[in-house]
Amino acid sequence: MDLYAVFGNPIAHSKSPWIHARFAEQTSQQISYEARLAPRDGFASAVAAFRNEGGRGANVTVPFKLEACALADRRSARAEAAGAANTLIFDERGITADNTDGVGLVRDLAHLGYTLEGSRVLLLGAGGAARGALLPLLAEAPSSLTIANRTVEKALALATAFQPEGRACALLGCGFDALQGSTFDVVINATSSSLSDDAPPLPQGIYAPGALAYDMMYGSDETRFMQAARELGAERLSDGLGMLVEQAAESFFLWRGVRPDTQPVREALRGTLARSS
């Protein structure tokens, strides 16, 4: 049986073992997947120990995504662009790092019926979550992608770093106050505001008719961002539970070469959260 794990600190809350167990059962893959608590100053040692046990791959969550990328011998274009990795592959060549968060987001948006091509997209935040999402979002060819952040300089720096070569998409960075008078088709919250029951300060009129408000965070109830979006007129709301499942499916594919059906896993996980609330 092949060994896989997710490393983080904290990690007890992780849904990844449950998700990957469903994927393995569905695809008849013989794997063992567990959550491992790594010391904040001992991530590299924890990964080395796991490899010595025969580990074939790992997921990585906070606070180790930057370190995971730096630890690797090779990096995918997605990991290189993000500067962070949530997926590690161990083989005879060493460690390969990838970042499946952005593709997980894009696939979840597709499940929700949103085609980003030609859309006006607003990405809130300029940290690791936003950086990991940018390359896959730009690959979908939105007409514009605006990065808004409390610290304007961070938004501007991120927009500069990801300026799309050869693409028609307008990539902009700004502060929240500069959003007054702008309208978007998809608004994605990549900040951690929902963890503190808060929401970014968005103006009236920000949501176009039929617009989607999407929070990368998830829970058994609506996040504060989703509640605020409804108050501002967003017609469709979603949390990031589907993104969690989709990024896991991409990791599973990278490790096992088979792509699981995410829909039943998404539905089952949602039911599990509802029952536990």
PDB file of C-alpha atoms in Angstrom:
ATOM      1  CA  MET A   1       0.000   0.000   0.000  1.00  0.00           C
ATOM      2  CA  ASP A   2       1.441   3.381  -1.032  1.00  0.00           C
ATOM      3  CA  LEU A   3       1.809   6.056   1.639  1.00  0.00           C
ATOM      4  CA  TYR A   4       0.614   9.654   1.350  1.00  0.00           C
ATOM      5  CA  ALA A   5       0.022  12.390   3.926  1.00  0.00           C
ATOM      6  CA  VAL A   6      -0.884  16.012   4.469  1.00  0.00           C
ATOM      7  CA  PHE A   7       1.505  18.146   6.531  1.00  0.00           C
ATOM      8  CA  GLY A   8       0.439  21.230   8.442  1.00  0.00           C
ATOM      9  CA  ASN A   9       0.399  22.938  11.822  1.00  0.00           C
ATOM     10  CA  PRO A  10      -2.343  22.795  12.987  1.00  0.00           C
ATOM     11  CA  ILE A  11      -3.619  19.771  11.050  1.00  0.00           C
ATOM     12  CA  ALA A  12      -6.254  17.912  13.122  1.00  0.00           C
ATOM     13  CA  HIS A  13      -9.062  19.776  11.317  1.00  0.00           C
ATOM     14  CA  SER A  14      -7.939  18.653   7.854  1.00  0.00           C
ATOM     15  CA  LYS A  15     -10.535  17.033   5.606  1.00  0.00           C
ATOM     16  CA  SER A  16      -7.855  15.749   3.224  1.00  0.00           C
ATOM     17  CA  PRO A  17      -7.609  12.201   4.689  1.00  0.00           C
ATOM     18  CA  TRP A  18     -11.382  11.797   4.369  1.00  0.00           C
ATOM     19  CA  ILE A  19     -11.391  13.148   0.793  1.00  0.00           C
ATOM     20  CA  HIS A  20      -8.506  10.993  -0.426  1.00  0.00           C
ATOM     21  CA  ALA A  21     -10.015   7.890   1.193  1.00  0.00           C
ATOM     22  CA  ARG A  22     -13.151   8.479  -0.903  1.00  0.00           C
ATOM     23  CA  PHE A  23     -11.046   8.982  -4.044  1.00  0.00           C
ATOM     24  CA  ALA A  24      -9.086   5.779  -3.399  1.00  0.00           C
ATOM     25  CA  GLU A  25     -12.237   3.763  -2.784  1.00  0.00           C
ATOM     26  CA  GLN A  26     -13.871   5.129  -5.930  1.00  0.00           C
ATOM     27  CA  THR A  27     -10.848   4.424  -8.171  1.00  0.00           C
ATOM     28  CA  SER A  28      -9.710   1.162  -6.530  1.00  0.00           C
ATOM     29  CA  GLN A  29      -6.327   2.628  -5.575  1.00  0.00           C
ATOM     30  CA  GLN A  30      -4.458   0.994  -2.698  1.00  0.00           C
ATOM     31  CA  ILE A  31      -3.192   3.934  -0.673  1.00  0.00           C
ATOM     32  CA  SER A  32      -2.863   5.050   2.922  1.00  0.00           C
ATOM     33  CA  TYR A  33      -3.317   8.780   3.564  1.00  0.00           C
ATOM     34  CA  GLU A  34      -2.931  10.447   6.947  1.00  0.00           C
ATOM     35  CA  ALA A  35      -2.637  13.866   8.551  1.00  0.00           C
ATOM     36  CA  ARG A  36       0.769  14.655  10.041  1.00  0.00           C
ATOM     37  CA  LEU A  37       1.552  17.505  12.415  1.00  0.00           C
ATOM     38  CA  ALA A  38       4.951  18.971  11.521  1.00  0.00           C
ATOM     39  CA  PRO A  39       6.839  21.205  13.979  1.00  0.00           C
ATOM     40  CA  ARG A  40       6.873  24.786  12.769  1.00  0.00           C
ATOM     41  CA  ASP A  41      10.659  24.671  12.694  1.00  0.00           C
ATOM     42  CA  GLY A  42      10.882  21.058  11.502  1.00  0.00           C
ATOM     43  CA  PHE A  43       8.977  20.722   8.231  1.00  0.00           C
ATOM     44  CA  ALA A  44      11.944  19.545   6.143  1.00  0.00           C
ATOM     45  CA  SER A  45      12.849  16.919   8.741  1.00  0.00           C
ATOM     46  CA  ALA A  46       9.245  15.695   8.889  1.00  0.00           C
ATOM     47  CA  VAL A  47       9.152  15.322   5.098  1.00  0.00           C
ATOM     48  CA  ALA A  48      12.502  13.492   5.078  1.00  0.00           C
ATOM     49  CA  ALA A  49      11.279  11.077   7.746  1.00  0.00           C
ATOM     50  CA  PHE A  50       8.115  10.410   5.776  1.00  0.00           C
ATOM     51  CA  ARG A  51      10.095   9.704   2.614  1.00  0.00           C
ATOM     52  CA  ASN A  52      12.277   7.277   4.557  1.00  0.00           C
ATOM     53  CA  GLU A  53       9.099   5.440   5.579  1.00  0.00           C
ATOM     54  CA  GLY A  54       8.283   4.979   1.912  1.00  0.00           C
ATOM     55  CA  GLY A  55       6.048   8.011   1.387  1.00  0.00           C
ATOM     56  CA  ARG A  56       5.152   8.564  -2.261  1.00  0.00           C
ATOM     57  CA  GLY A  57       3.697  12.056  -2.031  1.00  0.00           C
ATOM     58  CA  ALA A  58       2.244  14.681   0.260  1.00  0.00           C
ATOM     59  CA  ASN A  59      -0.099  17.609   0.459  1.00  0.00           C
ATOM     60  CA  VAL A  60       1.066  20.695   2.328  1.00  0.00           C
ATOM     61  CA  THR A  61      -1.037  23.292   4.087  1.00  0.00           C
ATOM     62  CA  VAL A  62      -0.328  26.321   6.284  1.00  0.00           C
ATOM     63  CA  PRO A  63       2.230  27.371   7.321  1.00  0.00           C
ATOM     64  CA  PHE A  64       4.506  25.279   5.099  1.00  0.00           C
ATOM     65  CA  LYS A  65       3.550  26.019   1.479  1.00  0.00           C
ATOM     66  CA  LEU A  66       6.438  28.415   0.839  1.00  0.00           C
ATOM     67  CA  GLU A  67       8.910  26.060   2.488  1.00  0.00           C
ATOM     68  CA  ALA A  68       7.565  23.127   0.476  1.00  0.00           C
ATOM     69  CA  CYS A  69       8.244  24.975  -2.762  1.00  0.00           C
ATOM     70  CA  ALA A  70      11.780  25.866  -1.681  1.00  0.00           C
ATOM     71  CA  LEU A  71      12.456  22.289  -0.547  1.00  0.00           C
ATOM     72  CA  ALA A  72      11.751  20.765  -3.969  1.00  0.00           C
ATOM     73  CA  ASP A  73      14.296  19.698  -6.573  1.00  0.00           C
ATOM     74  CA  ARG A  74      11.855  20.586  -9.368  1.00  0.00           C
ATOM     75  CA  ARG A  75       8.809  22.839  -9.557  1.00  0.00           C
ATOM     76  CA  SER A  76       5.866  22.954 -11.928  1.00  0.00           C
ATOM     77  CA  ALA A  77       5.038  26.218 -13.678  1.00  0.00           C
ATOM     78  CA  ARG A  78       2.118  26.591 -11.270  1.00  0.00           C
ATOM     79  CA  ALA A  79       4.318  26.216  -8.207  1.00  0.00           C
ATOM     80  CA  GLU A  80       7.003  28.462  -9.685  1.00  0.00           C
ATOM     81  CA  ALA A  81       4.492  31.221 -10.395  1.00  0.00           C
ATOM     82  CA  ALA A  82       2.850  30.943  -6.992  1.00  0.00           C
ATOM     83  CA  GLY A  83       6.123  30.645  -5.104  1.00  0.00           C
ATOM     84  CA  ALA A  84       4.314  28.058  -3.002  1.00  0.00           C
ATOM     85  CA  ALA A  85       3.401  24.390  -3.216  1.00  0.00           C
ATOM     86  CA  ASN A  86       0.556  22.353  -1.782  1.00  0.00           C
ATOM     87  CA  THR A  87       1.541  19.086  -3.488  1.00  0.00           C
ATOM     88  CA  LEU A  88       4.811  17.148  -3.356  1.00  0.00           C
ATOM     89  CA  ILE A  89       5.702  14.097  -5.433  1.00  0.00           C
ATOM     90  CA  PHE A  90       8.511  11.798  -4.242  1.00  0.00           C
ATOM     91  CA  ASP A  91      10.345   9.537  -6.691  1.00  0.00           C
ATOM     92  CA  GLU A  92      13.830   8.490  -7.756  1.00  0.00           C
ATOM     93  CA  ARG A  93      14.466  12.008  -9.109  1.00  0.00           C
ATOM     94  CA  GLY A  94      13.840  13.625  -5.726  1.00  0.00           C
ATOM     95  CA  ILE A  95      11.004  15.997  -4.815  1.00  0.00           C
ATOM     96  CA  THR A  96       8.710  17.658  -7.358  1.00  0.00           C
ATOM     97  CA  ALA A  97       6.517  20.531  -6.169  1.00  0.00           C
ATOM     98  CA  ASP A  98       3.199  21.583  -7.670  1.00  0.00           C
ATOM     99  CA  ASN A  99       0.373  23.914  -6.733  1.00  0.00           C
ATOM    100  CA  THR A 100      -3.141  22.635  -7.398  1.00  0.00           C
ATOM    101  CA  ASP A 101      -5.066  25.368  -5.541  1.00  0.00           C
ATOM    102  CA  GLY A 102      -5.674  27.571  -8.566  1.00  0.00           C
ATOM    103  CA  VAL A 103      -6.791  24.782 -10.878  1.00  0.00           C
ATOM    104  CA  GLY A 104      -9.053  23.565  -8.063  1.00  0.00           C
ATOM    105  CA  LEU A 105     -10.658  27.006  -7.933  1.00  0.00           C
ATOM    106  CA  VAL A 106     -11.144  27.189 -11.706  1.00  0.00           C
ATOM    107  CA  ARG A 107     -12.695  23.717 -11.850  1.00  0.00           C
ATOM    108  CA  ASP A 108     -15.064  24.535  -9.017  1.00  0.00           C
ATOM    109  CA  LEU A 109     -16.145  27.702 -10.812  1.00  0.00           C
ATOM    110  CA  ALA A 110     -16.831  25.570 -13.893  1.00  0.00           C
ATOM    111  CA  HIS A 111     -18.961  23.210 -11.772  1.00  0.00           C
ATOM    112  CA  LEU A 112     -20.921  26.258 -10.663  1.00  0.00           C
ATOM    113  CA  GLY A 113     -21.564  27.132 -14.312  1.00  0.00           C
ATOM    114  CA  TYR A 114     -19.173  30.068 -14.601  1.00  0.00           C
ATOM    115  CA  THR A 115     -17.069  30.433 -17.721  1.00  0.00           C
ATOM    116  CA  LEU A 116     -14.381  32.966 -16.969  1.00  0.00           C
ATOM    117  CA  GLU A 117     -13.541  33.722 -20.592  1.00  0.00           C
ATOM    118  CA  GLY A 118     -14.480  37.337 -21.257  1.00  0.00           C
ATOM    119  CA  SER A 119     -15.586  37.913 -17.647  1.00  0.00           C
ATOM    120  CA  ARG A 120     -14.641  40.750 -15.322  1.00  0.00           C
ATOM    121  CA  VAL A 121     -12.967  39.112 -12.328  1.00  0.00           C
ATOM    122  CA  LEU A 122     -12.137  40.727  -8.987  1.00  0.00           C
ATOM    123  CA  LEU A 123      -9.631  38.915  -6.758  1.00  0.00           C
ATOM    124  CA  LEU A 124      -9.565  40.124  -3.153  1.00  0.00           C
ATOM    125  CA  GLY A 125      -6.235  39.808  -1.376  1.00  0.00           C
ATOM    126  CA  ALA A 126      -2.615  39.684  -2.470  1.00  0.00           C
ATOM    127  CA  GLY A 127      -1.216  36.923  -0.273  1.00  0.00           C
ATOM    128  CA  GLY A 128      -0.371  33.304  -0.979  1.00  0.00           C
ATOM    129  CA  ALA A 129      -3.936  32.236  -1.781  1.00  0.00           C
ATOM    130  CA  ALA A 130      -4.296  34.968  -4.406  1.00  0.00           C
ATOM    131  CA  ARG A 131      -0.865  34.282  -5.868  1.00  0.00           C
ATOM    132  CA  GLY A 132      -1.641  30.573  -6.204  1.00  0.00           C
ATOM    133  CA  ALA A 133      -4.864  31.324  -8.075  1.00  0.00           C
ATOM    134  CA  LEU A 134      -3.588  33.894 -10.560  1.00  0.00           C
ATOM    135  CA  LEU A 135      -1.943  31.739 -13.243  1.00  0.00           C
ATOM    136  CA  PRO A 136      -4.940  29.362 -13.650  1.00  0.00           C
ATOM    137  CA  LEU A 137      -7.356  32.308 -13.584  1.00  0.00           C
ATOM    138  CA  LEU A 138      -5.430  34.153 -16.298  1.00  0.00           C
ATOM    139  CA  ALA A 139      -5.322  30.970 -18.384  1.00  0.00           C
ATOM    140  CA  GLU A 140      -9.137  31.151 -18.597  1.00  0.00           C
ATOM    141  CA  ALA A 141      -8.860  34.460 -20.528  1.00  0.00           C
ATOM    142  CA  PRO A 142     -11.059  36.836 -18.531  1.00  0.00           C
ATOM    143  CA  SER A 143     -11.475  40.255 -20.120  1.00  0.00           C
ATOM    144  CA  SER A 144     -10.057  41.829 -16.954  1.00  0.00           C
ATOM    145  CA  LEU A 145      -8.689  40.691 -13.622  1.00  0.00           C
ATOM    146  CA  THR A 146      -8.386  43.207 -10.813  1.00  0.00           C
ATOM    147  CA  ILE A 147      -6.448  42.463  -7.626  1.00  0.00           C
ATOM    148  CA  ALA A 148      -7.654  44.535  -4.669  1.00  0.00           C
ATOM    149  CA  ASN A 149      -5.874  44.575  -1.333  1.00  0.00           C
ATOM    150  CA  ARG A 150      -5.749  46.673   1.843  1.00  0.00           C
ATOM    151  CA  THR A 151      -2.060  47.321   1.180  1.00  0.00           C
ATOM    152  CA  VAL A 152      -2.133  48.803  -2.326  1.00  0.00           C
ATOM    153  CA  GLU A 153       1.588  48.220  -2.950  1.00  0.00           C
ATOM    154  CA  LYS A 154       1.141  44.440  -2.587  1.00  0.00           C
ATOM    155  CA  ALA A 155      -1.691  44.411  -5.136  1.00  0.00           C
ATOM    156  CA  LEU A 156       0.347  46.490  -7.579  1.00  0.00           C
ATOM    157  CA  ALA A 157       3.406  44.256  -7.146  1.00  0.00           C
ATOM    158  CA  LEU A 158       1.361  41.115  -7.774  1.00  0.00           C
ATOM    159  CA  ALA A 159      -0.241  42.603 -10.897  1.00  0.00           C
ATOM    160  CA  THR A 160       3.175  43.573 -12.204  1.00  0.00           C
ATOM    161  CA  ALA A 161       4.629  40.126 -11.520  1.00  0.00           C
ATOM    162  CA  PHE A 162       1.809  38.353 -13.381  1.00  0.00           C
ATOM    163  CA  GLN A 163       1.307  40.707 -16.314  1.00  0.00           C
ATOM    164  CA  PRO A 164      -0.053  38.320 -18.962  1.00  0.00           C
ATOM    165  CA  GLU A 165       2.187  38.192 -22.016  1.00  0.00           C
ATOM    166  CA  GLY A 166       0.336  37.804 -25.273  1.00  0.00           C
ATOM    167  CA  ARG A 167      -3.078  37.855 -23.580  1.00  0.00           C
ATOM    168  CA  ALA A 168      -5.852  40.380 -23.989  1.00  0.00           C
ATOM    169  CA  CYS A 169      -6.679  40.346 -20.262  1.00  0.00           C
ATOM    170  CA  ALA A 170      -6.202  43.619 -18.405  1.00  0.00           C
ATOM    171  CA  LEU A 171      -4.481  42.843 -15.102  1.00  0.00           C
ATOM    172  CA  LEU A 172      -4.722  45.625 -12.520  1.00  0.00           C
ATOM    173  CA  GLY A 173      -3.858  46.157  -8.863  1.00  0.00           C
ATOM    174  CA  CYS A 174      -5.525  48.616  -6.487  1.00  0.00           C
ATOM    175  CA  GLY A 175      -6.812  49.298  -2.990  1.00  0.00           C
ATOM    176  CA  PHE A 176     -10.397  48.646  -1.913  1.00  0.00           C
ATOM    177  CA  ASP A 177     -11.312  52.325  -2.082  1.00  0.00           C
ATOM    178  CA  ALA A 178     -10.455  52.387  -5.800  1.00  0.00           C
ATOM    179  CA  LEU A 179     -13.248  49.898  -6.541  1.00  0.00           C
ATOM    180  CA  GLN A 180     -15.959  52.540  -6.248  1.00  0.00           C
ATOM    181  CA  GLY A 181     -17.869  52.658  -9.542  1.00  0.00           C
ATOM    182  CA  SER A 182     -16.507  49.330 -10.830  1.00  0.00           C
ATOM    183  CA  THR A 183     -18.644  46.265 -11.586  1.00  0.00           C
ATOM    184  CA  PHE A 184     -17.598  42.604 -11.755  1.00  0.00           C
ATOM    185  CA  ASP A 185     -19.029  39.274 -12.883  1.00  0.00           C
ATOM    186  CA  VAL A 186     -17.047  37.130 -10.447  1.00  0.00           C
ATOM    187  CA  VAL A 187     -15.673  38.305  -7.088  1.00  0.00           C
ATOM    188  CA  ILE A 188     -13.281  35.898  -5.347  1.00  0.00           C
ATOM    189  CA  ASN A 189     -12.321  36.365  -1.715  1.00  0.00           C
ATOM    190  CA  ALA A 190      -8.734  35.142  -1.295  1.00  0.00           C
ATOM    191  CA  THR A 191      -8.260  36.984   2.015  1.00  0.00           C
ATOM    192  CA  SER A 192      -8.482  35.288   5.402  1.00  0.00           C
ATOM    193  CA  SER A 193     -11.177  37.731   6.556  1.00  0.00           C
ATOM    194  CA  SER A 194     -13.812  35.032   7.002  1.00  0.00           C
ATOM    195  CA  LEU A 195     -11.651  33.336   9.646  1.00  0.00           C
ATOM    196  CA  SER A 196     -12.193  36.401  11.825  1.00  0.00           C
ATOM    197  CA  ASP A 197     -15.862  36.762  10.823  1.00  0.00           C
ATOM    198  CA  ASP A 198     -15.078  39.826   8.768  1.00  0.00           C
ATOM    199  CA  ALA A 199     -15.412  40.833   5.114  1.00  0.00           C
ATOM    200  CA  PRO A 200     -13.398  43.108   2.797  1.00  0.00           C
ATOM    201  CA  PRO A 201     -14.919  46.617   2.478  1.00  0.00           C
ATOM    202  CA  LEU A 202     -16.602  46.512  -0.938  1.00  0.00           C
ATOM    203  CA  PRO A 203     -18.806  49.311  -2.325  1.00  0.00           C
ATOM    204  CA  GLN A 204     -22.399  49.186  -3.494  1.00  0.00           C
ATOM    205  CA  GLY A 205     -22.779  48.257  -7.155  1.00  0.00           C
ATOM    206  CA  ILE A 206     -19.728  45.998  -7.224  1.00  0.00           C
ATOM    207  CA  TYR A 207     -21.751  42.962  -8.353  1.00  0.00           C
ATOM    208  CA  ALA A 208     -23.049  42.841 -11.926  1.00  0.00           C
ATOM    209  CA  PRO A 209     -26.429  41.185 -12.619  1.00  0.00           C
ATOM    210  CA  GLY A 210     -26.019  37.436 -12.144  1.00  0.00           C
ATOM    211  CA  ALA A 211     -22.595  37.882 -10.507  1.00  0.00           C
ATOM    212  CA  LEU A 212     -21.005  35.234  -8.319  1.00  0.00           C
ATOM    213  CA  ALA A 213     -19.441  35.952  -4.926  1.00  0.00           C
ATOM    214  CA  TYR A 214     -16.964  33.170  -4.127  1.00  0.00           C
ATOM    215  CA  ASP A 215     -15.153  32.705  -0.814  1.00  0.00           C
ATOM    216  CA  MET A 216     -12.117  30.396  -0.760  1.00  0.00           C
ATOM    217  CA  MET A 217     -12.971  29.673   2.892  1.00  0.00           C
ATOM    218  CA  TYR A 218     -15.729  27.206   3.723  1.00  0.00           C
ATOM    219  CA  GLY A 219     -17.794  25.980   6.626  1.00  0.00           C
ATOM    220  CA  SER A 220     -21.151  24.552   7.631  1.00  0.00           C
ATOM    221  CA  ASP A 221     -22.729  28.025   7.396  1.00  0.00           C
ATOM    222  CA  GLU A 222     -22.326  30.988   5.087  1.00  0.00           C
ATOM    223  CA  THR A 223     -19.140  32.959   5.651  1.00  0.00           C
ATOM    224  CA  ARG A 224     -19.275  36.636   6.576  1.00  0.00           C
ATOM    225  CA  PHE A 225     -18.047  37.476   3.072  1.00  0.00           C
ATOM    226  CA  MET A 226     -20.999  35.595   1.557  1.00  0.00           C
ATOM    227  CA  GLN A 227     -23.451  37.339   3.876  1.00  0.00           C
ATOM    228  CA  ALA A 228     -21.988  40.737   2.985  1.00  0.00           C
ATOM    229  CA  ALA A 229     -22.100  39.869  -0.726  1.00  0.00           C
ATOM    230  CA  ARG A 230     -25.813  39.084  -0.495  1.00  0.00           C
ATOM    231  CA  GLU A 231     -26.386  42.446   1.180  1.00  0.00           C
ATOM    232  CA  LEU A 232     -24.533  44.103  -1.729  1.00  0.00           C
ATOM    233  CA  GLY A 233     -26.708  42.383  -4.328  1.00  0.00           C
ATOM    234  CA  ALA A 234     -24.732  39.302  -5.368  1.00  0.00           C
ATOM    235  CA  GLU A 235     -27.180  36.869  -6.945  1.00  0.00           C
ATOM    236  CA  ARG A 236     -25.025  33.743  -6.514  1.00  0.00           C
ATOM    237  CA  LEU A 237     -22.896  32.727  -3.563  1.00  0.00           C
ATOM    238  CA  SER A 238     -20.425  29.919  -2.991  1.00  0.00           C
ATOM    239  CA  ASP A 239     -17.849  28.951  -0.422  1.00  0.00           C
ATOM    240  CA  GLY A 240     -14.627  27.106  -1.186  1.00  0.00           C
ATOM    241  CA  LEU A 241     -15.607  23.553  -0.255  1.00  0.00           C
ATOM    242  CA  GLY A 242     -15.701  22.566  -3.935  1.00  0.00           C
ATOM    243  CA  MET A 243     -12.267  24.102  -4.440  1.00  0.00           C
ATOM    244  CA  LEU A 244     -10.949  21.966  -1.565  1.00  0.00           C
ATOM    245  CA  VAL A 245     -12.200  18.796  -3.253  1.00  0.00           C
ATOM    246  CA  GLU A 246     -11.049  19.834  -6.721  1.00  0.00           C
ATOM    247  CA  GLN A 247      -7.498  20.715  -5.657  1.00  0.00           C
ATOM    248  CA  ALA A 248      -7.329  17.364  -3.873  1.00  0.00           C
ATOM    249  CA  ALA A 249      -8.484  15.595  -7.041  1.00  0.00           C
ATOM    250  CA  GLU A 250      -5.693  17.245  -9.027  1.00  0.00           C
ATOM    251  CA  SER A 251      -3.138  16.097  -6.438  1.00  0.00           C
ATOM    252  CA  PHE A 252      -4.579  12.573  -6.576  1.00  0.00           C
ATOM    253  CA  PHE A 253      -4.233  12.608 -10.360  1.00  0.00           C
ATOM    254  CA  LEU A 254      -0.615  13.760 -10.164  1.00  0.00           C
ATOM    255  CA  TRP A 255       0.184  10.899  -7.788  1.00  0.00           C
ATOM    256  CA  ARG A 256      -1.915   8.074  -9.226  1.00  0.00           C
ATOM    257  CA  GLY A 257      -2.554   8.968 -12.877  1.00  0.00           C
ATOM    258  CA  VAL A 258      -6.326   8.593 -12.476  1.00  0.00           C
ATOM    259  CA  ARG A 259      -8.842  11.398 -12.053  1.00  0.00           C
ATOM    260  CA  PRO A 260     -11.642  10.751  -9.541  1.00  0.00           C
ATOM    261  CA  ASP A 261     -15.251  11.877  -9.947  1.00  0.00           C
ATOM    262  CA  THR A 262     -15.481  14.825  -7.586  1.00  0.00           C
ATOM    263  CA  GLN A 263     -19.239  15.373  -7.589  1.00  0.00           C
ATOM    264  CA  PRO A 264     -20.235  12.591  -5.155  1.00  0.00           C
ATOM    265  CA  VAL A 265     -17.348  13.498  -2.864  1.00  0.00           C
ATOM    266  CA  ARG A 266     -18.360  17.166  -2.851  1.00  0.00           C
ATOM    267  CA  GLU A 267     -21.946  16.231  -1.978  1.00  0.00           C
ATOM    268  CA  ALA A 268     -20.907  13.783   0.735  1.00  0.00           C
ATOM    269  CA  LEU A 269     -18.511  16.282   2.316  1.00  0.00           C
ATOM    270  CA  ARG A 270     -21.188  18.977   2.342  1.00  0.00           C
ATOM    271  CA  GLY A 271     -23.523  16.543   4.074  1.00  0.00           C
ATOM    272  CA  THR A 272     -20.856  15.687   6.638  1.00  0.00           C
ATOM    273  CA  LEU A 273     -20.338  19.386   7.451  1.00  0.00           C
ATOM    274  CA  ALA A 274     -24.096  19.945   7.764  1.00  0.00           C
ATOM    275  CA  ARG A 275     -24.483  17.042  10.190  1.00  0.00           C
ATOM    276  CA  SER A 276     -21.584  18.205  12.336  1.00  0.00           C
ATOM    277  CA  SER A 277     -22.879  21.781  12.709  1.00  0.00           C
TER     278      SER A 277
END
